[in-house]
Tab-separated table of C-alpha atoms in Angstrom:
chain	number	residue	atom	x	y	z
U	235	UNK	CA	-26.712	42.431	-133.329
U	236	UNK	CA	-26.534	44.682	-130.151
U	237	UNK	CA	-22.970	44.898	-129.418
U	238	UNK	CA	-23.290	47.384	-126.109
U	239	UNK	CA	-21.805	50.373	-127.861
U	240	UNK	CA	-22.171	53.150	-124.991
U	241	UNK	CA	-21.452	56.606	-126.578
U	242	UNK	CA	-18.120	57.281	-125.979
U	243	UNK	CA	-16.863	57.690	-122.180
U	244	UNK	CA	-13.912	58.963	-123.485
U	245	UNK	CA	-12.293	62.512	-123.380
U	246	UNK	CA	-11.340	64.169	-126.037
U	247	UNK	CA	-8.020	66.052	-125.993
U	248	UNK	CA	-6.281	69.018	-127.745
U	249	UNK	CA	-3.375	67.857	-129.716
U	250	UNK	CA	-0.913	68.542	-126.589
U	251	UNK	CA	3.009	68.619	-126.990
U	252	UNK	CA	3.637	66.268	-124.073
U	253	UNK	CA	1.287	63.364	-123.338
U	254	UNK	CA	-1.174	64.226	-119.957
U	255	UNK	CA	-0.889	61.529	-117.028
U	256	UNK	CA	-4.083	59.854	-116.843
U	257	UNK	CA	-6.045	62.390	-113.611
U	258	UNK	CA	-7.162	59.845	-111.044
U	259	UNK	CA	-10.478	60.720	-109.244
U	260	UNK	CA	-9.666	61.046	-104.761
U	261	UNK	CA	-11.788	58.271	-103.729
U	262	UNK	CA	-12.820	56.128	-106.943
U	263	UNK	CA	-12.073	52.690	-107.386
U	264	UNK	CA	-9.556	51.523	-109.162
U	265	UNK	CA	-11.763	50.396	-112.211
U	266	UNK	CA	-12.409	54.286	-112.917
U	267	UNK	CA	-9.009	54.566	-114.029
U	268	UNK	CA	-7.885	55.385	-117.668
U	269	UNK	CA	-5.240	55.184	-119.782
U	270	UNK	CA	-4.112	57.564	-122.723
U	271	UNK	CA	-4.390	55.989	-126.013
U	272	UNK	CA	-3.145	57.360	-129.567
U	273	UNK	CA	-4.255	56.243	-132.454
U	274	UNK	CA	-2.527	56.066	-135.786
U	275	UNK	CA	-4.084	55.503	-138.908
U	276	UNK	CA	-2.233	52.505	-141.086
U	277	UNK	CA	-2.214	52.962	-145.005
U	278	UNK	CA	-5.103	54.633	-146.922
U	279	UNK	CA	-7.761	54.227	-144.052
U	280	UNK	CA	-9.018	57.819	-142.707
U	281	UNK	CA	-7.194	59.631	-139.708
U	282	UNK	CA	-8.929	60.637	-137.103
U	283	UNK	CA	-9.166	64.320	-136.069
U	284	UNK	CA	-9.029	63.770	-132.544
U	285	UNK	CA	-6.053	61.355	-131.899
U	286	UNK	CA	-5.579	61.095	-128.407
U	287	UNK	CA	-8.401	59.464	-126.471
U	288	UNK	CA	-8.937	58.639	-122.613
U	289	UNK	CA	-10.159	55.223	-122.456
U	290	UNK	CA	-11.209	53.280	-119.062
U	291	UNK	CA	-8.418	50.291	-118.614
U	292	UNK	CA	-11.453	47.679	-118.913
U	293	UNK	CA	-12.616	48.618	-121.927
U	294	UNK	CA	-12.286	46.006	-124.359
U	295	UNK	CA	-10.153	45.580	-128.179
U	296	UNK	CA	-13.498	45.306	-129.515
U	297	UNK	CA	-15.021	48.254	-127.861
U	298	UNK	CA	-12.260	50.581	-129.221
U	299	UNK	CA	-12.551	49.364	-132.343
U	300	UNK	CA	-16.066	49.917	-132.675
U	301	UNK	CA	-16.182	53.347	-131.358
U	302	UNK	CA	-13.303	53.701	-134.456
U	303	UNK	CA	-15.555	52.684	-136.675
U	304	UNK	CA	-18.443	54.575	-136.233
U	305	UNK	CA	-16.286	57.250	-135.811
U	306	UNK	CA	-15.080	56.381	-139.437
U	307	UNK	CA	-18.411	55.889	-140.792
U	308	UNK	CA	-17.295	52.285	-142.136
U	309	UNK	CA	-19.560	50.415	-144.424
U	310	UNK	CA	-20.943	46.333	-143.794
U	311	UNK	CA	-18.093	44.855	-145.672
U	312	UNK	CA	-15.198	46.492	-144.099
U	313	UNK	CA	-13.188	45.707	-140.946
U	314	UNK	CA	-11.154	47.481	-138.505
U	315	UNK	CA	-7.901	45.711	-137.261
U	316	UNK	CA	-6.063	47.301	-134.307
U	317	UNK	CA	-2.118	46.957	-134.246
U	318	UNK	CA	0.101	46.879	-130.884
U	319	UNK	CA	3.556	47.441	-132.077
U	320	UNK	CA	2.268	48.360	-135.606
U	321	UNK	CA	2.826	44.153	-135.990
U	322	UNK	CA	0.660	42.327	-134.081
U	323	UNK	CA	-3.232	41.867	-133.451
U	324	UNK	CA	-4.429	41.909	-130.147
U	325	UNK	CA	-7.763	39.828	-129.168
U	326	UNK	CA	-10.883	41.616	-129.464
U	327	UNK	CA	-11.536	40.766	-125.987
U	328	UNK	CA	-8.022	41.988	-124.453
U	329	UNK	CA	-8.179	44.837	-121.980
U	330	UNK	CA	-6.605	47.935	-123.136
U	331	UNK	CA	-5.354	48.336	-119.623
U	332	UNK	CA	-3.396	45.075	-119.977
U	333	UNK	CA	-2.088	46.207	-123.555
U	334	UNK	CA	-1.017	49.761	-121.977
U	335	UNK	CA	0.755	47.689	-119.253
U	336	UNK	CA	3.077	45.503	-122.461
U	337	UNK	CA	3.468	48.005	-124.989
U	338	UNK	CA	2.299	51.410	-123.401
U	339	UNK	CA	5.809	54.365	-123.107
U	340	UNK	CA	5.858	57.671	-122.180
U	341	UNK	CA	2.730	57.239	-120.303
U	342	UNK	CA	0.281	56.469	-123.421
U	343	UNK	CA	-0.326	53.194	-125.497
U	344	UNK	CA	0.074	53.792	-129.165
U	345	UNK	CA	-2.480	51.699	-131.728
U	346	UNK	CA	-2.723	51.696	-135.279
U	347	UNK	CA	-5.902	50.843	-136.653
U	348	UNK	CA	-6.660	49.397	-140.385
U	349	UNK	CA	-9.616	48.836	-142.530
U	350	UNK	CA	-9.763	46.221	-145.091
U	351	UNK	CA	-12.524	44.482	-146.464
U	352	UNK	CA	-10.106	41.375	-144.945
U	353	UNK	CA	-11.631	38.383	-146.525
U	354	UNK	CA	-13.199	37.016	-150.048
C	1053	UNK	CA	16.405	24.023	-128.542
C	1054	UNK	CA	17.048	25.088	-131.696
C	1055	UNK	CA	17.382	28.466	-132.848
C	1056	UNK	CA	16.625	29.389	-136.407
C	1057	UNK	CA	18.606	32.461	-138.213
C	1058	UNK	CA	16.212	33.528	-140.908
C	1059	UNK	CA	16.845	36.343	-143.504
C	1060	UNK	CA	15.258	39.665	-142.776
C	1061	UNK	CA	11.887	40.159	-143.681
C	1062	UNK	CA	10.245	41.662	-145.582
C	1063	UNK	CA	13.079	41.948	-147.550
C	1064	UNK	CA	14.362	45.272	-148.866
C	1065	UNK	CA	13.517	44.381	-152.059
C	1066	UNK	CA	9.872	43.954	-151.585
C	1067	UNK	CA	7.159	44.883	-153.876
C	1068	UNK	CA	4.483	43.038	-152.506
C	1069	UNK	CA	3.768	41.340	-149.428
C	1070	UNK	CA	3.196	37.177	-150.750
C	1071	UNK	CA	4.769	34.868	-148.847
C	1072	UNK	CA	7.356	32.037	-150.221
C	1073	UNK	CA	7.060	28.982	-149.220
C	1074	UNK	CA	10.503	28.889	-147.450
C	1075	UNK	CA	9.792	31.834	-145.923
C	1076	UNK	CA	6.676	30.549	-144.481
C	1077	UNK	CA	8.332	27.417	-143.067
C	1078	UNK	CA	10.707	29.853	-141.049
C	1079	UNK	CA	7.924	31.780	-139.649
C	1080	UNK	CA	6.640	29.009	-138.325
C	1081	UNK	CA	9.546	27.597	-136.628
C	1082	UNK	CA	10.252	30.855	-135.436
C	1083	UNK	CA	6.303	30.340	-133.940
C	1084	UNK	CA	6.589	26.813	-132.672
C	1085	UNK	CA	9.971	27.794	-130.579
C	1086	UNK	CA	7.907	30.227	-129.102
C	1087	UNK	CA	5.041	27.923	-128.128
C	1088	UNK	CA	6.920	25.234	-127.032
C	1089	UNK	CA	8.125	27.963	-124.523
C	1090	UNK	CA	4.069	28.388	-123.493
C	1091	UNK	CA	3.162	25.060	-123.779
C	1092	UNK	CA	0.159	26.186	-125.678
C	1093	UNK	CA	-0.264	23.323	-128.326
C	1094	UNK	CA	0.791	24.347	-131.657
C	1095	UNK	CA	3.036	21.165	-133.500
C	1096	UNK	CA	4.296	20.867	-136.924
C	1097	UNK	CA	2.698	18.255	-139.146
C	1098	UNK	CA	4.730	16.801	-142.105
C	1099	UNK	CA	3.300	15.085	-144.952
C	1100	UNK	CA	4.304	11.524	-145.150
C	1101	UNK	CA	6.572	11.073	-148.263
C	1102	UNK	CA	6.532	15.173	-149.205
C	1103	UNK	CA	8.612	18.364	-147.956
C	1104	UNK	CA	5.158	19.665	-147.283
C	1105	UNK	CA	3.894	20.168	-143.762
C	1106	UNK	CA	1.630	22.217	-141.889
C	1107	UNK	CA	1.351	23.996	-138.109
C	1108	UNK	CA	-1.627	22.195	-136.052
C	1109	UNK	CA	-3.304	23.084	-132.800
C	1110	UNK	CA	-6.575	21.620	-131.174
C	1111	UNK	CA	-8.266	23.564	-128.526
C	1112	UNK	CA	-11.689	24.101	-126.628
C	1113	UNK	CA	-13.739	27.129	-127.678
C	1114	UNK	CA	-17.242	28.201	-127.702
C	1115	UNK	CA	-19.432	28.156	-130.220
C	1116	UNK	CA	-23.106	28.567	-130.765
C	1117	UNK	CA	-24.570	25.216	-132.085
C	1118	UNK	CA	-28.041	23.494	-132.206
C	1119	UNK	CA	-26.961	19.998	-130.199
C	1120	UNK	CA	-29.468	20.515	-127.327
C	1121	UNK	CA	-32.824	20.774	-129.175
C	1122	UNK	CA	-35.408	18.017	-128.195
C	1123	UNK	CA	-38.116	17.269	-130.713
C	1124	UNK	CA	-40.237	20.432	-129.755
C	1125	UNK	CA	-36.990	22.434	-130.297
C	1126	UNK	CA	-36.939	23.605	-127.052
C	1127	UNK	CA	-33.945	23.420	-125.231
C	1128	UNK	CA	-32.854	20.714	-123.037
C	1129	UNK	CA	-30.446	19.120	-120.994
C	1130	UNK	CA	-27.222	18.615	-123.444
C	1131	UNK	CA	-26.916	15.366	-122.856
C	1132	UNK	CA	-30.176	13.957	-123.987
C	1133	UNK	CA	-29.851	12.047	-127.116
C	1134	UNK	CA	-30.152	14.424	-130.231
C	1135	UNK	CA	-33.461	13.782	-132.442
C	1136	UNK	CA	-32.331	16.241	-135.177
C	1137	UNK	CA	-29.844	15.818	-138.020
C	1138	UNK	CA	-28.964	18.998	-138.170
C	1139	UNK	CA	-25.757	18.555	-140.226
C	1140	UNK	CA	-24.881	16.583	-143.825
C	1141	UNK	CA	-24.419	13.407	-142.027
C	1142	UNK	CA	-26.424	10.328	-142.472
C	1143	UNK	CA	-29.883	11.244	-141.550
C	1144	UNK	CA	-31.620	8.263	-139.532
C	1145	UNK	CA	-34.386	10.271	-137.980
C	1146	UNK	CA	-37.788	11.144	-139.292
C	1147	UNK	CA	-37.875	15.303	-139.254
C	1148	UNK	CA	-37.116	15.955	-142.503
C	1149	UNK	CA	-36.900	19.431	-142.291
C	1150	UNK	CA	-33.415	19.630	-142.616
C	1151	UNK	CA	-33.663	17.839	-146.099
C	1152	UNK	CA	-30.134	17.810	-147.757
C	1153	UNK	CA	-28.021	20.786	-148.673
C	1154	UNK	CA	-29.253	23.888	-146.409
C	1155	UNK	CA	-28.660	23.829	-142.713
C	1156	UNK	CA	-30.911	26.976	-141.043
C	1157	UNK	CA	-29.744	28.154	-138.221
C	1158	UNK	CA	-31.951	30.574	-136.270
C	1159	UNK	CA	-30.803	32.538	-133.739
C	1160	UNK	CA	-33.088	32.078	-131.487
C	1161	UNK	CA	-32.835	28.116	-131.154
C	1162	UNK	CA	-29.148	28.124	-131.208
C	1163	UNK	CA	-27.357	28.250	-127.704
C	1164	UNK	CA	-23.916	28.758	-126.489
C	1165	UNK	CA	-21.759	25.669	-125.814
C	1166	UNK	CA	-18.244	23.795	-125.593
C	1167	UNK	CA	-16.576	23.385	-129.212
C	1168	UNK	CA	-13.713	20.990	-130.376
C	1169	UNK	CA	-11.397	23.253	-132.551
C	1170	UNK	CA	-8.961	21.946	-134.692
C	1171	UNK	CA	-6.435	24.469	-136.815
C	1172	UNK	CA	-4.458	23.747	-139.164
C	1173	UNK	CA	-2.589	26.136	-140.988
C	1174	UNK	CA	-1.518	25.945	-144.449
C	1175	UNK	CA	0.934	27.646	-146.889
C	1176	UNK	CA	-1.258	28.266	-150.242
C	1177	UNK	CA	1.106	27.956	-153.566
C	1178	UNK	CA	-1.734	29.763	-155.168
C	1179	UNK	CA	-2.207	32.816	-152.839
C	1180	UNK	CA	1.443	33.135	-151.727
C	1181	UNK	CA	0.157	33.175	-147.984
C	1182	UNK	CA	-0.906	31.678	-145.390
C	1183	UNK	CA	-4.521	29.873	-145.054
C	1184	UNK	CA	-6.300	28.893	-141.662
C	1185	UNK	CA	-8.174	25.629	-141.837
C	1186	UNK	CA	-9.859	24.310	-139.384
C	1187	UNK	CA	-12.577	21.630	-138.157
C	1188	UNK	CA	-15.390	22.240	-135.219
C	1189	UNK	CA	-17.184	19.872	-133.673
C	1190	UNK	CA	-19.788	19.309	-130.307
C	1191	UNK	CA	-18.131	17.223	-127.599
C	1192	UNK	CA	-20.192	14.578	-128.788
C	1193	UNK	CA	-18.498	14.407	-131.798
C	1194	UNK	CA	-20.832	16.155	-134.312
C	1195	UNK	CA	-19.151	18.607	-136.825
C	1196	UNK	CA	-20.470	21.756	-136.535
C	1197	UNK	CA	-22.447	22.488	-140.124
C	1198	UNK	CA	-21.460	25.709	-141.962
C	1199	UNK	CA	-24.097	27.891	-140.108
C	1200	UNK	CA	-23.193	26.812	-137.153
C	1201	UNK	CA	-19.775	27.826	-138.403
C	1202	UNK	CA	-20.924	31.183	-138.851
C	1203	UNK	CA	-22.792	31.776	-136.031
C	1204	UNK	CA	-19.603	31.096	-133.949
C	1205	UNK	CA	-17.740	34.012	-135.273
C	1206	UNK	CA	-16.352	36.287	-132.662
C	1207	UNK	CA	-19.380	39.104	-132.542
C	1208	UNK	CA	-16.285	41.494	-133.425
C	1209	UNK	CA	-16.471	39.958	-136.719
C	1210	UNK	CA	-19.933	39.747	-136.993
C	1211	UNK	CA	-21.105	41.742	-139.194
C	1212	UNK	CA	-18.887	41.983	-141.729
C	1213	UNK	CA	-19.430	38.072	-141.574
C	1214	UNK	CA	-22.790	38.612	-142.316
C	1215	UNK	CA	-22.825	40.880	-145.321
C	1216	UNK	CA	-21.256	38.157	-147.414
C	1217	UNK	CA	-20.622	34.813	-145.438
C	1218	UNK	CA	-20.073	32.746	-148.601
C	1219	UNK	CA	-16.922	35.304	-149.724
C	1220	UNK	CA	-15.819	34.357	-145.218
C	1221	UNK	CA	-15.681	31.202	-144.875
C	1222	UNK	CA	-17.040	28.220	-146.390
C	1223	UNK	CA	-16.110	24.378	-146.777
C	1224	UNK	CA	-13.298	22.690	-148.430
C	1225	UNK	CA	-11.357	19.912	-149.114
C	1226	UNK	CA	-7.492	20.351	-146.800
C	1227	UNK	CA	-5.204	20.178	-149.630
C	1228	UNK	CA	-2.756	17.698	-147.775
C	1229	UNK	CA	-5.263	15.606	-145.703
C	1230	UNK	CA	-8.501	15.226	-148.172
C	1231	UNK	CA	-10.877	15.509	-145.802
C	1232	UNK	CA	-13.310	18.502	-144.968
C	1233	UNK	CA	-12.499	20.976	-143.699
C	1234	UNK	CA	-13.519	25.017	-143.010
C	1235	UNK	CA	-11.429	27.571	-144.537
C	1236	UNK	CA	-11.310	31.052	-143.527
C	1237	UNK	CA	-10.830	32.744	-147.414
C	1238	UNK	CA	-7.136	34.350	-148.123
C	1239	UNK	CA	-7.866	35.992	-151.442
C	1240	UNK	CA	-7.591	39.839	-149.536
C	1241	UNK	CA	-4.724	38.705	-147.208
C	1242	UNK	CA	-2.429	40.656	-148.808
C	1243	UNK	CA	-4.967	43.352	-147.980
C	1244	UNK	CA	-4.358	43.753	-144.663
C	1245	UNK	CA	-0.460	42.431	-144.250
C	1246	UNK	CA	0.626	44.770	-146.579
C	1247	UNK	CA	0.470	47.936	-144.371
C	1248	UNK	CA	1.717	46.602	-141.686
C	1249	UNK	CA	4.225	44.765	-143.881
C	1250	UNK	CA	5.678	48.090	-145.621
C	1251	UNK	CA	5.431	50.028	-142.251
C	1252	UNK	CA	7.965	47.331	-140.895
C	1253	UNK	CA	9.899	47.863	-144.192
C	1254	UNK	CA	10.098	51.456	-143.983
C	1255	UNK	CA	11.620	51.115	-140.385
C	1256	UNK	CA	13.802	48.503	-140.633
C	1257	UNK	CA	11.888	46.177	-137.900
C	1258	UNK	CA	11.367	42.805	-138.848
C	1259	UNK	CA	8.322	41.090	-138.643
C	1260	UNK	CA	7.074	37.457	-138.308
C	1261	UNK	CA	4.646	36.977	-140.746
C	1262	UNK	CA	2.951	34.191	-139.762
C	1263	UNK	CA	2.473	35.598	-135.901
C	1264	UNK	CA	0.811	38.936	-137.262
C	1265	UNK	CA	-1.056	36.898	-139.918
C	1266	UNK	CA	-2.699	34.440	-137.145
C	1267	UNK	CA	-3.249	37.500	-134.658
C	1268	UNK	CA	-5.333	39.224	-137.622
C	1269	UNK	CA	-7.570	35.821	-138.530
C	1270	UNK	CA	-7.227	33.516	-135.264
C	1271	UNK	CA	-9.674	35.449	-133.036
C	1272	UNK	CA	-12.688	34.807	-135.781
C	1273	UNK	CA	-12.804	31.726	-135.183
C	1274	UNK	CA	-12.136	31.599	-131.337
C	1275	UNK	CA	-8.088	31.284	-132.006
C	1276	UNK	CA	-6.196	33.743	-129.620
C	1277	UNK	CA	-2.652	34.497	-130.280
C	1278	UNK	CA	-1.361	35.096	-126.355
C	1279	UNK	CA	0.297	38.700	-126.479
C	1280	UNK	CA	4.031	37.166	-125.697
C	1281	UNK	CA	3.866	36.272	-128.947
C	1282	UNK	CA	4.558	39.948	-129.980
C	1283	UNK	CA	6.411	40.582	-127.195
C	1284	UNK	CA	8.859	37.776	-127.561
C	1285	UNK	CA	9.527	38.978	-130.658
C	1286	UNK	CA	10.172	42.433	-129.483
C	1287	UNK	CA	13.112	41.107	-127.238
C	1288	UNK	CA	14.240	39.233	-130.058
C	1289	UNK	CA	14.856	42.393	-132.493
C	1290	UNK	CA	16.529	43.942	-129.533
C	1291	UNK	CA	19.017	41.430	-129.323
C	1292	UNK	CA	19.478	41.732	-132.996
C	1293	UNK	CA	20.090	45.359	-132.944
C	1294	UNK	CA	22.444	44.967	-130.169
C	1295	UNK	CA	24.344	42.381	-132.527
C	1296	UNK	CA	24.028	44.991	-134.992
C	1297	UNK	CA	25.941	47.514	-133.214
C	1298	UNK	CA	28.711	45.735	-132.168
């Protein structure tokens, strides 16, 4: 199943004390944009070592959460669940722009991410 | 409209995440206030003669079915007549291929198309949660057959669909109604509430269990929670910590 994983546009950062404003490009579109995103590992699933990602607004639930799980290594019969608010789901197919626009503070949007086997 | 007080949860004492029953009805009050507010379809059904009821919600999805295969198996205009049985209905026509139990669904002959979703969802006495039912059918009225079923998942979920589709979902009878119906499995629920279950504990934020349940195991099977539903909520524990403070 192809699922259009690119290799990672994102930027890694240093662990900084203060979260960076997203850096615009002079002259791009608007769609270039990104957003910070920190991710926070829920229960015994594996932290990342790089936290703090730059990820383009458009860029897809799904998308994230497949990057985060190659990242992870995951096996067939787990799945990744990303939390908004640490309580709530958001579609795979929601816009990480649109979530950083509801739940994003201090300039970044905070997920949690999960793995469970989920079903059975 | 009503507003319903419920107890905090999960409650201090908690040592695992099940749900009551009571509990359950709450949640889903607190749910259906919400959705009334959205317009966005959810009801409560009650059980003629019992205290048992159930939340319900049809919409239109997508799904990827076989309804549009002429007898070559090529595909073709959606509204020709179908000459395939290609479910466990009453088989009139004369390809046999499809003989009984197993449905196969290739990939390559199934297409995209408009779905008739029905959800239903259940509190299980047995599991101590929640449990999403639900029926799919063409807009012709055929039921979607359990590979069909599967090969609507959200591609998300593919995979781990895919590495054991019989432990996903499979058919059942609905406990209430007696009729088939598709079941998305609860036994590892408690799997993936319970983090986010203690995490609320350990903070003092309440959660709605039945909202973060449905935003976990709607989208699998084309169910979106809208994000308001977490949001809502939000502003509700903000009003309840200003009540707090007073």
């Amino acid at each position: 199943m192809s699922d259009n994983a690119e290799s990672p546009t994102e930027t890694q950062k240093d662990e900084p004390s203060t979260p960076q404003q997203p850096t615009e490009d002079s002259g791009m579109a608007d769609d270039k944009k990104k957003i910070d995103v920190l991710l926070k590992a829920v229960g015994d699933t594996p932290i990342m070592k790089t936290k703090k990602w730059s990820v383009e607004k458009g860029r897809t639930v799904q998308s994230l959460s497949q990057f985060i799980s190659r990242f992870l290594k995951m096996e067939a019969n787990e799945q990744l669940f990303i939390y908004v608010n640490q309580s709530f789901s958001p579609s795979p197919d929601q816009e990480v722009g649109v979530l950083f626009q509801c739940f994003g503070s201090d300039g970044k949007l905070v997920l949690h991410y999960c793995k469970s086997q989920a079903w059975g | 409209m009503l507003h319903v007080t419920i107890p905090p949860f999960p409650p201090p004492e908690m040592s695992s995440c099940f749900l009551d029953e009571e509990t359950f009805c709450q949640c889903c009050q607190l749910l259906l206030q919400h959705s009334h507010s959205l317009c966005d379809g959810w009801s409560w059904e009650q059980v003629k003669g019992s205290e048992e009821g159930y939340l319900r919600k049809t919409a239109l999805g997508t799904g990827r079915t076989r309804c549009n295969l002429d007898q070559q198996g090529n595909s073709s205009d959606q509204h020709q007549e179908r000459t395939f049985s290609l479910s466990f209905h009453n088989d009139d026509d004369d390809d046999d291929e499809d003989d009984g139990a197993v449905c196969c669904i290739q990939e390559e002959s199934s297409s995209s198309s408009v779905v008739q979703y029905e959800y239903h969802i259940l509190y299980s006495c047995s599991y101590q949660t929640p449990v999403l039912y639900f029926r799919a059918s063409t807009l012709e009225g055929r039921s979607l057959c359990l590979e069909e079923v599967w090969d609507s998942v959200h591609p998300n979920y593919r995979q781990r669909l895919q590495h054991r589709p019989w432990d996903t979902i499979t058919q059942q009878e609905h406990p209430l109604l007696g009729q088939s119906f598709f079941v998305l499995h609860p036994c590892r629920t408690e799997e993936f509430m319970m983090p986010v279950l203690k995490a609320a504990l350990e903070e003092h934020r309440q959660v709605n269990y039945i909202v973060t349940w449905l935003s976990v195991v709607g989208p699998v099977v084309g169910l979106d929670v809208p994000l308001s539903y977490c949001t809502q909520k939000h502003q509700w524990l903000c009003t309840r910590r200003l009540i707090d403070c007073k």
